[in-house]
C-alpha cells in the first residue's frame, strides 16, 4: 500500500482525448535544435551552416553540467542563431533542413548486452547520448547517475503522469514496456539499488497490465492513487517509501533516485541501439485541437508542425501550453520547437476560459491547503509583488516545485506559478550579484 503526501488537488484529467491514440511518427521538413535543452551550461554548436548531418550525429556540446545535442533528421544545416524556445526566450539553435532520408550516423554502435561494461562506461554512454530527465526537469541523467553512485538504495521509476491531458508516457508504457525495462536494467547495473519500484497512477490500467506482463522480476510495480502532483519527484518518493526529502535537498539525501519512464526508454535506445536522444513521444491535445493524438516527433519539431499533424485547430485557441495546464509554460506563438523535456502541447479553447474571476486575493487559504510542499503561496506571491527578497527567502520560494496546485483552486485566478518563477529568478539574480562583489 502506497503512503501519501501532503496537499495536492484533483483536477479533471481529460486524458480520454488522446489516451487511445497510438504513438505515430511524424517527419517535419525542418527541425530547430536548441542549444539549451537541459539544466546547466548551454551547448556550443559543433557544425557550420552548409554542413551535411546524419541522425544521431553530435552537433552541440559543452563543459561541466551539460548534455550534448544531436541531429534528429539527416540533411543540411541551414541556419545557426537565436530562435524562439519553449521557455519564451530566444536561444542559440541549429536549424536543419531534412532530406527526408533519416540516414543514421555511421558512428552509432549497437550492443547485444551490457556484460563487462563498468558503471562509469555506462554513464559515459548515457552522457554522450545527451539523455536528460524527460519528465520535464531536464537534469542531465549521467550526472544524476554518477552523483547517486554508492548513495542510492531505492530507484523509483516514474510512470505517474499525473498532469492533466498528457498521455505520452501512458502510451509508451502500453506500447514499449520492454524498452522501459531494459533501460531500468541499465540503471540497476549502475546504481545497484536494493529496491526498484515503478509507480503508475491507477487510472492507467492498460499501462499497468502491459508493464506487469513484461516485468520479469526487474522491478516492483506499484499502482498509485490518483492525486496531483503524484508524479513530482519528492511527492513520489514520499508516496512510495514514506521518506521525506529535506527542504533544498536532493532525492539522494534519502537514498533515492527517480527516473521517468521515457528516460528509461531513451537509456535503452542509447545503450542497446546506440541511438542518442533524437526523438520523443509528444501528446498534442486540448479542446482546440481537431484530432488530439500522440506523436513520435524528432527533437526540434516546431509547434506549428505538431498542431498540423494533429489535424490543425478545431477552434481558435484561448491558451497554448507546452506541457500540461498545471506545470506547462504558456506560449504566445507556435514558432518554438520541441526540446527533450517537452512531453505535450495542450491547446485550450474558449470553452476553457474561466467564467468570472475575483479581482484580488481574498485570503481564502485554498492555496495553502493545496500546496504539497507546505508553503504559504499567498505570502510568497505578496513577497514577489513587493520584490521583498528577504520575505521570498523566508517563505522558501526555492522549495516551490511549480506544480500549480495552488493556482488551480485560486478563486482570483492569480498566476501564482508565474509569480514564483519570477520570485526565484529575483533571488537567483540577487545571489549571483552578491557573489560577484
Ligand atoms: S487561493 Fe488565491 S485568493 Fe485564496 S488565499 Fe490563495 S492566492 Fe489568495
Ligand atoms: S507554492 Fe509551488 S509547490 Fe506549492 S502548490 Fe504552488 S506551485 Fe506547487
PDB file of C-alpha atoms in Angstrom, residues 29-222:
ATOM      1  CA  UNK A  29      10.718  19.308 -43.183  1.00  0.00           C
ATOM      2  CA  UNK A  30      12.961  21.239 -40.801  1.00  0.00           C
ATOM      3  CA  UNK A  31      13.979  20.907 -37.162  1.00  0.00           C
ATOM      4  CA  UNK A  32      15.379  23.554 -34.823  1.00  0.00           C
ATOM      5  CA  UNK A  33      17.776  22.095 -32.265  1.00  0.00           C
ATOM      6  CA  UNK A  34      18.013  24.341 -29.211  1.00  0.00           C
ATOM      7  CA  UNK A  35      21.470  24.539 -27.583  1.00  0.00           C
ATOM      8  CA  UNK A  36      19.966  24.777 -24.093  1.00  0.00           C
ATOM      9  CA  UNK A  37      17.659  21.822 -23.510  1.00  0.00           C
ATOM     10  CA  UNK A  38      18.817  20.922 -20.015  1.00  0.00           C
ATOM     11  CA  UNK A  39      19.614  22.328 -16.580  1.00  0.00           C
ATOM     12  CA  UNK A  40      23.233  23.541 -16.810  1.00  0.00           C
ATOM     13  CA  UNK A  41      25.598  25.178 -19.263  1.00  0.00           C
ATOM     14  CA  UNK A  42      24.298  25.569 -22.826  1.00  0.00           C
ATOM     15  CA  UNK A  43      25.944  23.637 -25.674  1.00  0.00           C
ATOM     16  CA  UNK A  44      28.160  25.252 -28.289  1.00  0.00           C
ATOM     17  CA  UNK A  45      27.471  24.365 -31.939  1.00  0.00           C
ATOM     18  CA  UNK A  46      29.922  21.830 -33.435  1.00  0.00           C
ATOM     19  CA  UNK A  47      28.713  22.327 -37.024  1.00  0.00           C
ATOM     20  CA  UNK A  48      28.564  25.214 -39.501  1.00  0.00           C
ATOM     21  CA  UNK A  49      25.978  26.438 -41.988  1.00  0.00           C
ATOM     22  CA  UNK A  50      26.111  24.239 -45.089  1.00  0.00           C
ATOM     23  CA  UNK A  51      27.332  21.104 -43.251  1.00  0.00           C
ATOM     24  CA  UNK A  52      25.577  17.810 -44.020  1.00  0.00           C
ATOM     25  CA  UNK A  53      24.473  15.924 -40.885  1.00  0.00           C
ATOM     26  CA  UNK A  54      23.027  12.490 -40.128  1.00  0.00           C
ATOM     27  CA  UNK A  55      20.576  11.279 -37.467  1.00  0.00           C
ATOM     28  CA  UNK A  56      22.338  10.903 -34.102  1.00  0.00           C
ATOM     29  CA  UNK A  57      25.374  12.982 -35.081  1.00  0.00           C
ATOM     30  CA  UNK A  58      26.526  15.182 -32.202  1.00  0.00           C
ATOM     31  CA  UNK A  59      26.050  18.817 -33.248  1.00  0.00           C
ATOM     32  CA  UNK A  60      26.453  20.640 -29.929  1.00  0.00           C
ATOM     33  CA  UNK A  61      28.244  20.034 -26.624  1.00  0.00           C
ATOM     34  CA  UNK A  62      29.698  21.868 -23.641  1.00  0.00           C
ATOM     35  CA  UNK A  63      31.653  21.522 -20.407  1.00  0.00           C
ATOM     36  CA  UNK A  64      30.558  20.691 -16.856  1.00  0.00           C
ATOM     37  CA  UNK A  65      26.843  20.243 -16.147  1.00  0.00           C
ATOM     38  CA  UNK A  66      25.767  19.822 -19.772  1.00  0.00           C
ATOM     39  CA  UNK A  67      24.187  17.265 -22.108  1.00  0.00           C
ATOM     40  CA  UNK A  68      25.155  17.200 -25.805  1.00  0.00           C
ATOM     41  CA  UNK A  69      22.569  17.644 -28.556  1.00  0.00           C
ATOM     42  CA  UNK A  70      22.292  15.638 -31.780  1.00  0.00           C
ATOM     43  CA  UNK A  71      20.787  15.959 -35.247  1.00  0.00           C
ATOM     44  CA  UNK A  72      17.300  14.443 -35.218  1.00  0.00           C
ATOM     45  CA  UNK A  73      16.996  14.345 -39.015  1.00  0.00           C
ATOM     46  CA  UNK A  74      19.557  13.918 -41.788  1.00  0.00           C
ATOM     47  CA  UNK A  75      20.050  16.910 -44.062  1.00  0.00           C
ATOM     48  CA  UNK A  76      21.768  20.276 -44.211  1.00  0.00           C
ATOM     49  CA  UNK A  77      22.449  22.889 -41.546  1.00  0.00           C
ATOM     50  CA  UNK A  78      20.740  25.999 -42.919  1.00  0.00           C
ATOM     51  CA  UNK A  79      20.879  28.418 -40.012  1.00  0.00           C
ATOM     52  CA  UNK A  80      22.619  28.937 -36.666  1.00  0.00           C
ATOM     53  CA  UNK A  81      21.457  31.669 -34.335  1.00  0.00           C
ATOM     54  CA  UNK A  82      18.872  32.674 -31.728  1.00  0.00           C
ATOM     55  CA  UNK A  83      15.439  31.101 -32.279  1.00  0.00           C
ATOM     56  CA  UNK A  84      12.265  31.096 -30.121  1.00  0.00           C
ATOM     57  CA  UNK A  85      12.468  28.450 -27.379  1.00  0.00           C
ATOM     58  CA  UNK A  86       9.607  26.912 -25.342  1.00  0.00           C
ATOM     59  CA  UNK A  87      10.771  28.982 -22.346  1.00  0.00           C
ATOM     60  CA  UNK A  88       9.534  32.122 -24.125  1.00  0.00           C
ATOM     61  CA  UNK A  89      13.062  33.427 -24.780  1.00  0.00           C
ATOM     62  CA  UNK A  90      15.361  33.341 -27.815  1.00  0.00           C
ATOM     63  CA  UNK A  91      18.100  30.707 -27.538  1.00  0.00           C
ATOM     64  CA  UNK A  92      21.036  29.810 -29.817  1.00  0.00           C
ATOM     65  CA  UNK A  93      19.791  26.996 -32.084  1.00  0.00           C
ATOM     66  CA  UNK A  94      20.775  24.982 -35.141  1.00  0.00           C
ATOM     67  CA  UNK A  95      18.197  24.704 -37.941  1.00  0.00           C
ATOM     68  CA  UNK A  96      18.442  21.597 -40.140  1.00  0.00           C
ATOM     69  CA  UNK A  97      16.558  21.151 -43.431  1.00  0.00           C
ATOM     70  CA  UNK A  98      15.652  17.467 -43.596  1.00  0.00           C
ATOM     71  CA  UNK A  99      16.497  15.448 -46.728  1.00  0.00           C
ATOM     72  CA  UNK A 100      13.655  13.084 -45.754  1.00  0.00           C
ATOM     73  CA  UNK A 101      16.010  10.087 -45.708  1.00  0.00           C
ATOM     74  CA  UNK A 102      16.682   9.793 -41.950  1.00  0.00           C
ATOM     75  CA  UNK A 103      20.161   8.413 -42.640  1.00  0.00           C
ATOM     76  CA  UNK A 104      21.729   7.213 -39.397  1.00  0.00           C
ATOM     77  CA  UNK A 105      25.128   8.469 -38.277  1.00  0.00           C
ATOM     78  CA  UNK A 106      27.657   5.731 -39.201  1.00  0.00           C
ATOM     79  CA  UNK A 107      29.376   6.056 -35.777  1.00  0.00           C
ATOM     80  CA  UNK A 108      26.350   4.737 -33.837  1.00  0.00           C
ATOM     81  CA  UNK A 109      27.186   1.450 -32.153  1.00  0.00           C
ATOM     82  CA  UNK A 110      24.644  -1.271 -31.253  1.00  0.00           C
ATOM     83  CA  UNK A 111      25.177  -3.617 -28.271  1.00  0.00           C
ATOM     84  CA  UNK A 112      23.624  -7.009 -27.606  1.00  0.00           C
ATOM     85  CA  UNK A 113      24.424  -6.902 -23.899  1.00  0.00           C
ATOM     86  CA  UNK A 114      25.989  -4.704 -21.225  1.00  0.00           C
ATOM     87  CA  UNK A 115      28.011  -7.510 -19.705  1.00  0.00           C
ATOM     88  CA  UNK A 116      31.566  -6.399 -18.973  1.00  0.00           C
ATOM     89  CA  UNK A 117      30.724  -2.669 -19.033  1.00  0.00           C
ATOM     90  CA  UNK A 118      31.525  -0.772 -15.815  1.00  0.00           C
ATOM     91  CA  UNK A 119      29.074   1.732 -14.262  1.00  0.00           C
ATOM     92  CA  UNK A 120      31.399   4.538 -15.408  1.00  0.00           C
ATOM     93  CA  UNK A 121      31.379   3.240 -19.005  1.00  0.00           C
ATOM     94  CA  UNK A 122      27.579   3.010 -18.985  1.00  0.00           C
ATOM     95  CA  UNK A 123      27.299   6.538 -17.552  1.00  0.00           C
ATOM     96  CA  UNK A 124      29.624   7.783 -20.294  1.00  0.00           C
ATOM     97  CA  UNK A 125      27.408   6.184 -22.999  1.00  0.00           C
ATOM     98  CA  UNK A 126      24.348   7.884 -21.442  1.00  0.00           C
ATOM     99  CA  UNK A 127      26.177  11.222 -21.276  1.00  0.00           C
ATOM    100  CA  UNK A 128      27.262  11.032 -24.922  1.00  0.00           C
ATOM    101  CA  UNK A 129      23.667  10.176 -25.926  1.00  0.00           C
ATOM    102  CA  UNK A 130      22.555  13.520 -24.450  1.00  0.00           C
ATOM    103  CA  UNK A 131      19.944  11.976 -22.163  1.00  0.00           C
ATOM    104  CA  UNK A 132      18.205  14.322 -19.757  1.00  0.00           C
ATOM    105  CA  UNK A 133      15.209  13.835 -17.476  1.00  0.00           C
ATOM    106  CA  UNK A 134      12.253  13.552 -19.851  1.00  0.00           C
ATOM    107  CA  UNK A 135       9.549  14.242 -17.304  1.00  0.00           C
ATOM    108  CA  UNK A 136      10.173  17.954 -17.754  1.00  0.00           C
ATOM    109  CA  UNK A 137      13.029  18.835 -15.388  1.00  0.00           C
ATOM    110  CA  UNK A 138      15.803  18.349 -17.955  1.00  0.00           C
ATOM    111  CA  UNK A 139      18.553  17.424 -15.490  1.00  0.00           C
ATOM    112  CA  UNK A 140      21.385  15.546 -17.273  1.00  0.00           C
ATOM    113  CA  UNK A 141      20.804  11.851 -16.481  1.00  0.00           C
ATOM    114  CA  UNK A 142      24.512  10.960 -16.473  1.00  0.00           C
ATOM    115  CA  UNK A 143      25.086  13.488 -13.660  1.00  0.00           C
ATOM    116  CA  UNK A 144      22.141  12.131 -11.670  1.00  0.00           C
ATOM    117  CA  UNK A 145      23.560   8.616 -12.043  1.00  0.00           C
ATOM    118  CA  UNK A 146      27.136   9.478 -11.141  1.00  0.00           C
ATOM    119  CA  UNK A 147      26.083  11.534  -8.117  1.00  0.00           C
ATOM    120  CA  UNK A 148      23.934   8.594  -6.923  1.00  0.00           C
ATOM    121  CA  UNK A 149      26.771   6.031  -7.025  1.00  0.00           C
ATOM    122  CA  UNK A 150      27.053   4.364  -3.597  1.00  0.00           C
ATOM    123  CA  UNK A 151      24.279   6.550  -2.125  1.00  0.00           C
ATOM    124  CA  UNK A 152      21.049   5.102  -3.515  1.00  0.00           C
ATOM    125  CA  UNK A 153      19.232   2.095  -2.080  1.00  0.00           C
ATOM    126  CA  UNK A 154      15.909   2.723  -3.854  1.00  0.00           C
ATOM    127  CA  UNK A 155      15.330   3.502  -7.524  1.00  0.00           C
ATOM    128  CA  UNK A 156      11.905   4.891  -8.393  1.00  0.00           C
ATOM    129  CA  UNK A 157      10.613   4.762 -11.932  1.00  0.00           C
ATOM    130  CA  UNK A 158       8.077   7.490 -12.530  1.00  0.00           C
ATOM    131  CA  UNK A 159       5.099   6.414 -14.608  1.00  0.00           C
ATOM    132  CA  UNK A 160       2.614   8.507 -12.645  1.00  0.00           C
ATOM    133  CA  UNK A 161       1.913  11.024 -15.424  1.00  0.00           C
ATOM    134  CA  UNK A 162      -0.371  12.950 -13.098  1.00  0.00           C
ATOM    135  CA  UNK A 163      -0.554  16.162 -15.157  1.00  0.00           C
ATOM    136  CA  UNK A 164      -3.996  16.525 -16.830  1.00  0.00           C
ATOM    137  CA  UNK A 165      -4.337  15.945 -20.590  1.00  0.00           C
ATOM    138  CA  UNK A 166      -0.907  14.297 -21.130  1.00  0.00           C
ATOM    139  CA  UNK A 167      -0.858  10.645 -22.255  1.00  0.00           C
ATOM    140  CA  UNK A 168       2.560  10.201 -23.917  1.00  0.00           C
ATOM    141  CA  UNK A 169       4.011   8.162 -21.003  1.00  0.00           C
ATOM    142  CA  UNK A 170       0.802   6.111 -20.737  1.00  0.00           C
ATOM    143  CA  UNK A 171       1.108   5.161 -24.419  1.00  0.00           C
ATOM    144  CA  UNK A 172       4.842   4.469 -24.078  1.00  0.00           C
ATOM    145  CA  UNK A 173       4.182   2.094 -21.149  1.00  0.00           C
ATOM    146  CA  UNK A 174       1.496   0.325 -23.176  1.00  0.00           C
ATOM    147  CA  UNK A 175       3.427   0.154 -26.443  1.00  0.00           C
ATOM    148  CA  UNK A 176       7.047  -0.312 -25.371  1.00  0.00           C
ATOM    149  CA  UNK A 177       7.288  -1.776 -21.845  1.00  0.00           C
ATOM    150  CA  UNK A 178      10.334  -3.844 -22.871  1.00  0.00           C
ATOM    151  CA  UNK A 179      12.330  -0.711 -23.748  1.00  0.00           C
ATOM    152  CA  UNK A 180      11.488   0.784 -20.361  1.00  0.00           C
ATOM    153  CA  UNK A 181      12.531  -2.399 -18.568  1.00  0.00           C
ATOM    154  CA  UNK A 182      15.799  -2.697 -20.500  1.00  0.00           C
ATOM    155  CA  UNK A 183      16.557   0.896 -19.501  1.00  0.00           C
ATOM    156  CA  UNK A 184      15.761   0.009 -15.885  1.00  0.00           C
ATOM    157  CA  UNK A 185      18.190  -2.927 -16.085  1.00  0.00           C
ATOM    158  CA  UNK A 186      20.959  -0.478 -17.103  1.00  0.00           C
ATOM    159  CA  UNK A 187      20.106   1.881 -14.212  1.00  0.00           C
ATOM    160  CA  UNK A 188      20.150  -1.046 -11.783  1.00  0.00           C
ATOM    161  CA  UNK A 189      23.522  -2.207 -13.081  1.00  0.00           C
ATOM    162  CA  UNK A 190      24.898   1.278 -12.419  1.00  0.00           C
ATOM    163  CA  UNK A 191      23.326   2.092  -9.053  1.00  0.00           C
ATOM    164  CA  UNK A 192      22.911  -1.419  -7.561  1.00  0.00           C
ATOM    165  CA  UNK A 193      19.771  -0.488  -5.557  1.00  0.00           C
ATOM    166  CA  UNK A 194      18.185  -2.853  -3.033  1.00  0.00           C
ATOM    167  CA  UNK A 195      14.705  -1.942  -4.268  1.00  0.00           C
ATOM    168  CA  UNK A 196      13.358  -0.773  -7.651  1.00  0.00           C
ATOM    169  CA  UNK A 197       9.747   0.390  -7.871  1.00  0.00           C
ATOM    170  CA  UNK A 198       7.694   1.547 -10.859  1.00  0.00           C
ATOM    171  CA  UNK A 199       4.939   3.906  -9.703  1.00  0.00           C
ATOM    172  CA  UNK A 200       1.940   4.297 -12.035  1.00  0.00           C
ATOM    173  CA  UNK A 201      -1.311   6.078 -11.173  1.00  0.00           C
ATOM    174  CA  UNK A 202      -4.150   3.581 -11.168  1.00  0.00           C
ATOM    175  CA  UNK A 203      -6.074   5.461 -13.889  1.00  0.00           C
ATOM    176  CA  UNK A 204      -3.797   3.715 -16.448  1.00  0.00           C
ATOM    177  CA  UNK A 205      -4.938   0.079 -16.252  1.00  0.00           C
ATOM    178  CA  UNK A 206      -3.638  -0.840 -19.724  1.00  0.00           C
ATOM    179  CA  UNK A 207      -0.179   0.525 -18.960  1.00  0.00           C
ATOM    180  CA  UNK A 208      -0.126  -1.334 -15.635  1.00  0.00           C
ATOM    181  CA  UNK A 209      -1.154  -4.579 -17.391  1.00  0.00           C
ATOM    182  CA  UNK A 210       1.499  -4.166 -20.123  1.00  0.00           C
ATOM    183  CA  UNK A 211       4.277  -3.471 -17.603  1.00  0.00           C
ATOM    184  CA  UNK A 212       3.163  -6.340 -15.373  1.00  0.00           C
ATOM    185  CA  UNK A 213       3.391  -8.741 -18.297  1.00  0.00           C
ATOM    186  CA  UNK A 214       6.870  -7.545 -19.281  1.00  0.00           C
ATOM    187  CA  UNK A 215       8.333  -7.198 -15.763  1.00  0.00           C
ATOM    188  CA  UNK A 216      10.216 -10.492 -15.321  1.00  0.00           C
ATOM    189  CA  UNK A 217      11.280  -9.549 -11.811  1.00  0.00           C
ATOM    190  CA  UNK A 218      13.097  -6.392 -12.955  1.00  0.00           C
ATOM    191  CA  UNK A 219      11.107  -4.155 -10.574  1.00  0.00           C
ATOM    192  CA  UNK A 220       8.083  -3.930  -8.264  1.00  0.00           C
ATOM    193  CA  UNK A 221       5.018  -2.382  -9.853  1.00  0.00           C
ATOM    194  CA  UNK A 222       3.088  -0.081  -7.547  1.00  0.00           C
TER     195      UNK A 222
END
